[in-house]
Tab-separated table of C-alpha atoms (C1' of nucleotides) in Angstrom:
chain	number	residue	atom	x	y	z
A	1301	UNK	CA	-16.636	-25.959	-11.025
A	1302	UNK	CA	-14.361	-25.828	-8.340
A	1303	UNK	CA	-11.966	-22.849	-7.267
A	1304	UNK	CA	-8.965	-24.124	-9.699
A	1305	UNK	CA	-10.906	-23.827	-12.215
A	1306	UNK	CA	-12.662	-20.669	-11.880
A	1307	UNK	CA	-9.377	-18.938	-11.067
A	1308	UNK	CA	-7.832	-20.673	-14.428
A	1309	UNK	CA	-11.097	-19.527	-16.809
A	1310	UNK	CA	-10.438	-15.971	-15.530
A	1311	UNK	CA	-7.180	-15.561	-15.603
A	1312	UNK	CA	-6.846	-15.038	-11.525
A	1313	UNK	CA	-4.920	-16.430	-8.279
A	1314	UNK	CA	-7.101	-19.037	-6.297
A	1315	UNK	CA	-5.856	-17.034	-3.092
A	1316	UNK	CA	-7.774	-13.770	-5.275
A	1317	UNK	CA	-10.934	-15.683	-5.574
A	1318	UNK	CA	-11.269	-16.370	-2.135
A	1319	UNK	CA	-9.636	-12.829	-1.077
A	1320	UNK	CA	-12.760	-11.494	-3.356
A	1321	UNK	CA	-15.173	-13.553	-1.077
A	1322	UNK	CA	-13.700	-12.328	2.206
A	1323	UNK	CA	-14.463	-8.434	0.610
A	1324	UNK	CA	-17.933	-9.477	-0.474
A	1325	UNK	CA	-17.318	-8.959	-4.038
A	1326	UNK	CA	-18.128	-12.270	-4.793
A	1327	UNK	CA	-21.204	-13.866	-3.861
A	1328	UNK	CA	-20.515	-16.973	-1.507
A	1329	UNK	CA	-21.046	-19.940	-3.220
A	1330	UNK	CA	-22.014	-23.379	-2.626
A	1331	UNK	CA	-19.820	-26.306	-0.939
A	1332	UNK	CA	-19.865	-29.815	-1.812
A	1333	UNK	CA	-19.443	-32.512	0.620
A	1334	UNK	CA	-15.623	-32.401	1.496
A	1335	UNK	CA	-16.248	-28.298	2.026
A	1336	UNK	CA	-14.637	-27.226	-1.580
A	1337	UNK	CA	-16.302	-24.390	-2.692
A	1338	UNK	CA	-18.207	-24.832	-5.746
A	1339	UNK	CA	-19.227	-22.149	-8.397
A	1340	UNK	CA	-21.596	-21.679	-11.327
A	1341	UNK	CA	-21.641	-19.197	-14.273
A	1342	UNK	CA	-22.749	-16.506	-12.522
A	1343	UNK	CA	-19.584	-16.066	-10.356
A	1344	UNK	CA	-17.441	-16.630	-13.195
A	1345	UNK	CA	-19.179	-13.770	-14.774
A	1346	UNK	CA	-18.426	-11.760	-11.443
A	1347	UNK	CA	-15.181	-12.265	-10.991
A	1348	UNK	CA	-14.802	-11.583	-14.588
A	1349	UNK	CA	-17.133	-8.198	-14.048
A	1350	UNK	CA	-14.221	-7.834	-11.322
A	1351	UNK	CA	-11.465	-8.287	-13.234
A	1352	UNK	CA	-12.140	-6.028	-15.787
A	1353	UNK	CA	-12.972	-3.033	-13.889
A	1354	UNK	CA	-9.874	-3.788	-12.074
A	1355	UNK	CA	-8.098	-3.392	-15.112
A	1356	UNK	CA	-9.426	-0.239	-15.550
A	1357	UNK	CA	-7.712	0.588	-12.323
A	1358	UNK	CA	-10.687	0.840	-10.030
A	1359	UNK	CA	-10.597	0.380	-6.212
A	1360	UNK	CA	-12.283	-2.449	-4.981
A	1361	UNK	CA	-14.828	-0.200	-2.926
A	1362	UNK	CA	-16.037	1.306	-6.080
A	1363	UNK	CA	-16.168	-2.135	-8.451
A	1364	UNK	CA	-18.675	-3.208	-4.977
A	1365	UNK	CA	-20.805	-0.154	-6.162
A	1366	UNK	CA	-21.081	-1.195	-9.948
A	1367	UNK	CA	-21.700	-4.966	-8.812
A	1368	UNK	CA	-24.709	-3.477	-7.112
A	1369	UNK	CA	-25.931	-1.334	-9.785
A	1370	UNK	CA	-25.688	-4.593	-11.972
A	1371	UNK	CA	-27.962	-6.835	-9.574
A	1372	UNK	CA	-30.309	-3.943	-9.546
A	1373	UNK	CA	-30.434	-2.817	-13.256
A	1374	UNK	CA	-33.891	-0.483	-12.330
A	1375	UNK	CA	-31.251	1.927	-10.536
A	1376	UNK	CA	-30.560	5.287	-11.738
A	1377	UNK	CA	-27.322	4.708	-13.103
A	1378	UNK	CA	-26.133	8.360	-12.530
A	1379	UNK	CA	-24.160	6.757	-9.707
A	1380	UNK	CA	-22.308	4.526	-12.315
A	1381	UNK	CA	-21.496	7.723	-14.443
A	1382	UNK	CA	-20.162	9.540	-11.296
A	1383	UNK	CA	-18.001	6.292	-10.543
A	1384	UNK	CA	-16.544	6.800	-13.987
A	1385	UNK	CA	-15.648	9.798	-13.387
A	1386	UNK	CA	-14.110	9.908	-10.458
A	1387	UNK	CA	-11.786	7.425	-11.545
A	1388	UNK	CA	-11.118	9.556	-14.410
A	1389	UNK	CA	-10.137	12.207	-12.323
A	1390	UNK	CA	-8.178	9.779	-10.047
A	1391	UNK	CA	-6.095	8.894	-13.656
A	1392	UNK	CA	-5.687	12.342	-14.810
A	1393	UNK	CA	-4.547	13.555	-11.365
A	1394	UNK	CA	-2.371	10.963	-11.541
A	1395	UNK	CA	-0.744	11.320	-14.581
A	1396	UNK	CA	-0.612	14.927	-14.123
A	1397	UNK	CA	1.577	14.149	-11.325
A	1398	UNK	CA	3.930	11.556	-12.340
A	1399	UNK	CA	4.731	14.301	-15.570
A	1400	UNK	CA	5.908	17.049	-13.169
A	1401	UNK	CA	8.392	14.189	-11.299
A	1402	UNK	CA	9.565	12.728	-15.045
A	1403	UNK	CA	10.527	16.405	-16.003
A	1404	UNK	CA	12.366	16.458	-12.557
A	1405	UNK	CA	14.473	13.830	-12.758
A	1406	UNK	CA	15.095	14.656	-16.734
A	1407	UNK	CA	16.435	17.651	-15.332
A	1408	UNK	CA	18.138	15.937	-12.304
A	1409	UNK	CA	19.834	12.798	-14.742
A	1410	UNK	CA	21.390	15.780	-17.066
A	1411	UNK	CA	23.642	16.505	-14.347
A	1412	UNK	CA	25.919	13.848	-14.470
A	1413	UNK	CA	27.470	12.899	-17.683
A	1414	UNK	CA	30.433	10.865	-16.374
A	1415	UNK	CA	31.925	8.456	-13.910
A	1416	UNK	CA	33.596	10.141	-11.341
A	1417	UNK	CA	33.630	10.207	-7.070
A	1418	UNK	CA	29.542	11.013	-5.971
A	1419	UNK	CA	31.079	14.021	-4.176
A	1420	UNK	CA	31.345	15.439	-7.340
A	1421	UNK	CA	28.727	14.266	-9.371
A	1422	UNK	CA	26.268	16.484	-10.498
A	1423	UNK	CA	23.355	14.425	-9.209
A	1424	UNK	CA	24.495	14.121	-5.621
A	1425	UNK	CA	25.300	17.660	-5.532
A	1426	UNK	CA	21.982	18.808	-6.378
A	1427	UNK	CA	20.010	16.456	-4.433
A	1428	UNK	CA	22.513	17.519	-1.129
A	1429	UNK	CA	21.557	21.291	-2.051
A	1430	UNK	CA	17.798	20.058	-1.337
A	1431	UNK	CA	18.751	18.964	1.814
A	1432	UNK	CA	20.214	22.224	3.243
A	1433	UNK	CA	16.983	23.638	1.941
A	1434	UNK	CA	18.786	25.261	-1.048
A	1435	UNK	CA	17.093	25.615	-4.159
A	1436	UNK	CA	17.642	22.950	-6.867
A	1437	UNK	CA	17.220	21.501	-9.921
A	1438	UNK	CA	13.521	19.733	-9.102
A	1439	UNK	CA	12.621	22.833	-7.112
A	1440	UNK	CA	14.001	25.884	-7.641
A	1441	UNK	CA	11.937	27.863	-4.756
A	1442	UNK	CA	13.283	28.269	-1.304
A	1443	UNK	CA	12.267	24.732	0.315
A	1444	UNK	CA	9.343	23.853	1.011
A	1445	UNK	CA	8.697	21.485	-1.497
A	1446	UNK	CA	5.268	19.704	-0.917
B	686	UNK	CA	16.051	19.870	18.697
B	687	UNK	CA	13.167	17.899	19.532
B	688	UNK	CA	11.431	15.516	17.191
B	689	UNK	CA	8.372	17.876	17.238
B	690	UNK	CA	10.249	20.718	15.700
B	691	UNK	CA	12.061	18.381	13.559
B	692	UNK	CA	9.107	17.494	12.128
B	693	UNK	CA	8.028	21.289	11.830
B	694	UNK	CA	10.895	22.323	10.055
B	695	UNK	CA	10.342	19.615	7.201
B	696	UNK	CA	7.122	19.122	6.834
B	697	UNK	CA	6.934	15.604	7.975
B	698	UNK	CA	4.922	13.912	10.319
B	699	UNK	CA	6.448	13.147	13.771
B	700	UNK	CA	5.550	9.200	13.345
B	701	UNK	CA	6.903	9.422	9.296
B	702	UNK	CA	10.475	10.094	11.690
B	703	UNK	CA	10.200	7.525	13.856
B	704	UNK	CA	9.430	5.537	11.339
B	705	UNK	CA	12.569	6.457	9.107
B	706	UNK	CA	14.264	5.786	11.933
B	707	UNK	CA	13.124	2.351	12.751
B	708	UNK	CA	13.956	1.602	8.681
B	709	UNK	CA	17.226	2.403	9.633
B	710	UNK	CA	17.387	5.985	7.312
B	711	UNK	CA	18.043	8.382	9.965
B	712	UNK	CA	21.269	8.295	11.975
B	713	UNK	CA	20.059	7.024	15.486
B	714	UNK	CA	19.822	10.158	18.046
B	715	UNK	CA	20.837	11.049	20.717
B	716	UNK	CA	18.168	11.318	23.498
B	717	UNK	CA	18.126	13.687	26.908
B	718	UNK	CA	17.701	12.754	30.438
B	719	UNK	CA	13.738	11.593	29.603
B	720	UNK	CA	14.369	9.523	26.956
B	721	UNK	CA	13.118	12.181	24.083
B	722	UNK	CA	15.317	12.003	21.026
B	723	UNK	CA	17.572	14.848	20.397
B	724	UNK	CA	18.426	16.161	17.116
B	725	UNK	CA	21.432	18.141	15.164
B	726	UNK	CA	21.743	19.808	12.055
B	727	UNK	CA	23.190	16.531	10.811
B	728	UNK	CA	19.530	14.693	10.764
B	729	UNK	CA	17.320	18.081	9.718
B	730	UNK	CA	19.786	17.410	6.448
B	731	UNK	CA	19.096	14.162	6.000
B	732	UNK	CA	15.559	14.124	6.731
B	733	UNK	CA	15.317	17.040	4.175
B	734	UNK	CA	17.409	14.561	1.730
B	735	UNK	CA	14.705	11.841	2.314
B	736	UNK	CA	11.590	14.090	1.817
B	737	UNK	CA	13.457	15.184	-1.194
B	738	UNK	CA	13.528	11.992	-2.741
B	739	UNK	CA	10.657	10.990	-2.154
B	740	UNK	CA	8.835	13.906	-3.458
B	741	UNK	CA	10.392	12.362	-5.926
B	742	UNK	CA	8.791	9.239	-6.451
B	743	UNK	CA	11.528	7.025	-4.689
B	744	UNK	CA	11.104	3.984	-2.489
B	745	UNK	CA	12.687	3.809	0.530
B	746	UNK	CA	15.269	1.003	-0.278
B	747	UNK	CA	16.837	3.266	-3.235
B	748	UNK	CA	16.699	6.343	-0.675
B	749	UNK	CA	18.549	4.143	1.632
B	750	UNK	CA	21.476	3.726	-1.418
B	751	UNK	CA	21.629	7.195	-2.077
B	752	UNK	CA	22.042	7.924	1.555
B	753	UNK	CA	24.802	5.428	1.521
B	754	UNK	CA	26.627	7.673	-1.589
B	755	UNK	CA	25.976	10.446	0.385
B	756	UNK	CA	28.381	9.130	3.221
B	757	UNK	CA	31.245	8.016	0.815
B	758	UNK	CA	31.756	10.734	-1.760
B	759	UNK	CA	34.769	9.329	-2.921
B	760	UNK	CA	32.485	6.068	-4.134
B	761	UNK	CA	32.084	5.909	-8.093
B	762	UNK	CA	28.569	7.497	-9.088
B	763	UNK	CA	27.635	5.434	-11.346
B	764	UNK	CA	25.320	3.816	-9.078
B	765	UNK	CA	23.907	7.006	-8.455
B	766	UNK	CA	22.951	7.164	-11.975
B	767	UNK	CA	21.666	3.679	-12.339
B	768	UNK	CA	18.843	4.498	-9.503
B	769	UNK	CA	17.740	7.643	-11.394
B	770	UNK	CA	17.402	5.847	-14.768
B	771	UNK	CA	15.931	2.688	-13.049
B	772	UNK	CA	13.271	5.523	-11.713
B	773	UNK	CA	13.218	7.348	-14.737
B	774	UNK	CA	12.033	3.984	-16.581
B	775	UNK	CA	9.440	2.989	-13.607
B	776	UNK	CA	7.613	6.615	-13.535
B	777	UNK	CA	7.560	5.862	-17.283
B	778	UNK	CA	6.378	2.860	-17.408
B	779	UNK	CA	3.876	3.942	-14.671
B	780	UNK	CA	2.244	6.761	-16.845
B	781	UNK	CA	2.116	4.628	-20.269
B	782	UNK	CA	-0.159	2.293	-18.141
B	783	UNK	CA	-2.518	5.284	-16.907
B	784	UNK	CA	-2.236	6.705	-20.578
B	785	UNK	CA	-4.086	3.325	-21.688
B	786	UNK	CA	-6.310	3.159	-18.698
B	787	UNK	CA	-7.270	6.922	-19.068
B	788	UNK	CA	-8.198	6.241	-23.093
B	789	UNK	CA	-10.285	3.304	-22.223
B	790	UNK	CA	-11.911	5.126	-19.514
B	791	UNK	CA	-13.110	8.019	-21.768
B	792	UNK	CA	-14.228	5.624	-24.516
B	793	UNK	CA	-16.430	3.687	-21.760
B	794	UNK	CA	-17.697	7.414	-20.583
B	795	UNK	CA	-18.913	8.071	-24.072
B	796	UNK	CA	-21.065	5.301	-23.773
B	797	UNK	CA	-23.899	6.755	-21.146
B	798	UNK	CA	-25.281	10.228	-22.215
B	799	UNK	CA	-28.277	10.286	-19.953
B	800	UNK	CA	-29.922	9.541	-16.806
B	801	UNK	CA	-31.229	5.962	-17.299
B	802	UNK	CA	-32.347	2.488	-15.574
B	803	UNK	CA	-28.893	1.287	-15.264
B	804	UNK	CA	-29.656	-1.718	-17.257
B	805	UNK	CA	-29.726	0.446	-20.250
B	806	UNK	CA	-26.798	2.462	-19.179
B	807	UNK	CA	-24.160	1.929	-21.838
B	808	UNK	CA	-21.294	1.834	-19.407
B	809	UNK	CA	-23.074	-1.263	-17.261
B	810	UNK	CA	-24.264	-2.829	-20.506
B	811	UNK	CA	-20.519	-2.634	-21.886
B	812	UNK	CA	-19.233	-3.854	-18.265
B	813	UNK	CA	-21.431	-6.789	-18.564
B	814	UNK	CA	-20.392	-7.886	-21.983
B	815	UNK	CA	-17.090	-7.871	-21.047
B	816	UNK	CA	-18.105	-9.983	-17.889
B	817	UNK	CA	-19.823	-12.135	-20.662
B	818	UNK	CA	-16.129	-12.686	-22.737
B	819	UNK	CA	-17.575	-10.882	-25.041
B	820	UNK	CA	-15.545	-7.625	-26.355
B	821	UNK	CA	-16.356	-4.294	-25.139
B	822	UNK	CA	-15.158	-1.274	-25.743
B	823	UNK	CA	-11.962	-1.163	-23.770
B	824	UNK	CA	-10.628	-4.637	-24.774
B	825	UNK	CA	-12.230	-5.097	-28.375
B	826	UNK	CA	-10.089	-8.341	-28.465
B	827	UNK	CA	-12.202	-11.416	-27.214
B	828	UNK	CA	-11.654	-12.308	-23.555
B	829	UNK	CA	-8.411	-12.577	-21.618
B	830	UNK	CA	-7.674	-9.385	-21.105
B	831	UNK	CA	-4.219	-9.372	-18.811
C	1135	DC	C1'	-1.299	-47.582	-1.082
C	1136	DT	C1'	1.195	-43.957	-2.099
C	1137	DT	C1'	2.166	-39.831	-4.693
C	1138	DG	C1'	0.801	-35.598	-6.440
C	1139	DA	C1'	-2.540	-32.253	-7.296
C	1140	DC	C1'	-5.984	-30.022	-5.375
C	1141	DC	C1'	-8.718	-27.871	-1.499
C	1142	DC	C1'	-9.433	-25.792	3.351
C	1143	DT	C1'	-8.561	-22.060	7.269
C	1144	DG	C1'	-5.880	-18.737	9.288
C	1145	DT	C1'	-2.039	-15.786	9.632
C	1146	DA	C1'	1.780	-12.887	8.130
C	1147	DG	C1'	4.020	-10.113	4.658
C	1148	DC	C1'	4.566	-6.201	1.135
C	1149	DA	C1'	5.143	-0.175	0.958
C	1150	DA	C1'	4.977	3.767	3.276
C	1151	DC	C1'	2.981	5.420	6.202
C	1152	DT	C1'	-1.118	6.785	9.748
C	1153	DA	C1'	-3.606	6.291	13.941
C	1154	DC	C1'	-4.328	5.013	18.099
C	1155	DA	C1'	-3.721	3.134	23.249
C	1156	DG	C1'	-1.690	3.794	27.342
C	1157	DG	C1'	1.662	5.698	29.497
C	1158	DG	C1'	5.468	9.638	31.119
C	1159	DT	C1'	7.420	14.813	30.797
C	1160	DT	C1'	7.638	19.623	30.161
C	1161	DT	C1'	5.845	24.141	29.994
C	1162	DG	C1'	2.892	27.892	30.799
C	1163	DT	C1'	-0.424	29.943	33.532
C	1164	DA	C1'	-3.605	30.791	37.456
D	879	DT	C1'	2.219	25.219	43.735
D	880	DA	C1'	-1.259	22.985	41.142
D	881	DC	C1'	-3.079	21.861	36.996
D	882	DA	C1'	-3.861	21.451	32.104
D	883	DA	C1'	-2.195	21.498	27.557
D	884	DA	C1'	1.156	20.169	24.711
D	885	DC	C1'	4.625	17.323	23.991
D	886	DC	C1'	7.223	12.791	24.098
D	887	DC	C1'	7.682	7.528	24.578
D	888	DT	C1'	6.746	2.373	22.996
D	889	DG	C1'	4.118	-0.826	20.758
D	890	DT	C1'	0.438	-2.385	17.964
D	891	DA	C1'	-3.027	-2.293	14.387
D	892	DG	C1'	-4.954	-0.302	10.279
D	893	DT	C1'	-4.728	1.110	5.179
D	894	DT	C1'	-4.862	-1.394	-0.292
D	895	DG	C1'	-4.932	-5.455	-3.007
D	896	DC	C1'	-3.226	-8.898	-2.995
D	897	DT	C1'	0.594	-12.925	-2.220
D	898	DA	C1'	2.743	-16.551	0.411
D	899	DC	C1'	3.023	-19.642	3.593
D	900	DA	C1'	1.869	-23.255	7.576
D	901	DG	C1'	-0.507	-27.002	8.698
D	902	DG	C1'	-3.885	-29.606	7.667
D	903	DG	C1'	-7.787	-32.561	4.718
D	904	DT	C1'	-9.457	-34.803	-0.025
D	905	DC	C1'	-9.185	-37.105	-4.263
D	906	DA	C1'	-7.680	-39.524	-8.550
D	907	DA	C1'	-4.157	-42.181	-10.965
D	908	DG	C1'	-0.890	-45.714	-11.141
DNA sequence: CTTGACCCTGTAGCAACTACAGGGTTTGTA
DNA sequence: TACAAACCCTGTAGTTGCTACAGGGTCAAG
């Protein structure tokens, strides 16, 4: 099948595919006569091994690990485990991280109930406090926020 | 001041200022006899304002608007409001998708207990279904998982 | 024989920086 | 006064994971 196709079956852009090939995820496949690249089940299979560990939010560096663990199934797959869990990590970290900001600007939206001039608004206020390196809503400690 | 201290005194890296600068965020400085820019309270505020914002979770362009509210207070706030809710929703959004991610990657983790040839690891063999079509444990549904 | 759909390579863009390279200036110290 | 370290300048390229052209070639249908 040619690189239409492939990209339709899984879902991807053609400019992916070959973006894929470039970062030697995808192992280079075969050219017909006019130079069109042609593929065969195993790369759909790749780019569909690909595709799902990019839906599980992994970095392309680390989905090139697990692609070699899977052409060398006799490996030790302790390496695949401590994949895992970095990205786990990499999630929780995350997550931990975009909580603290949502309970910031909770705090920060409560501060303006009403139309009125953004001198006076609530919001503005607090966020110009933060700039003279007053305490505020997000962060109450003497600047320094990091 | 000098960009150096500038820098210093919020915590910012002395390119991350240029580079505000060049996005049109800072007010242009003035510069001395040498050509080095020359700050005033006026910028260490702003600056400050910018970290601020994007400590919490901001892009530049809705930095840029609040900037702009900052320099007419008599403007209505209600545009002030709009950016926080639109970055309310996005942080959100943002966590409900690692909330799934993280739940699928646990469930996959479950699946290798032991050190093993990593074509009996659980994780790979589940990877490899999935590269298959087949279901696997973090998209039970068959294939086309988006 | 022409139109449209497909394919090719190579480059530039996105966001928000970071990291040089290759120069000039200032400041402190010997 | 000489010299080195620390600072500053501009401009460009790199990061991640794509996406979007520009400017061409190929192929099948009508």
């Amino acid at each position: 099948m040619r690189i239409g196709e492939l990209a339709r079956r899984t879902g991807c852009d053609v400019e992916t595919v070959r973006y894929y090939e470039k970062e030697g995820l995808l192992t280079i496949p075969q050219r017909d006569g006019s130079g069109y690249r042609l593929y065969a089940g195993q790369q759909l299979e790749e780019l569909q091994f690909i595709r799902h560990c990019r839906s599980l939010g992994m970095p392309l560096a680390e989905i090139r690990a697990l692609l070699r663990f899977r052409y060398h199934p006799h490996w030790d797959c302790s390496g695949v485990n401590a994949i895992l869990d970095t990205q786990i990590v990499r999630v929780q970290e995350q997550m931990q991280a975009l909580q603290t900001l949502l309970e910031q600007l909770y705090l920060l939206r409560t501060e303006c109930a009403q139309r009125q001039q953004a001198g006076e608004c609530g919001i503005m206020k607090n966020l110009n406090q933060a700039a003279k390196g007053e305490p505020c809503l997000c962060h109450p400690l003497p600047s320094s926020f990091a």
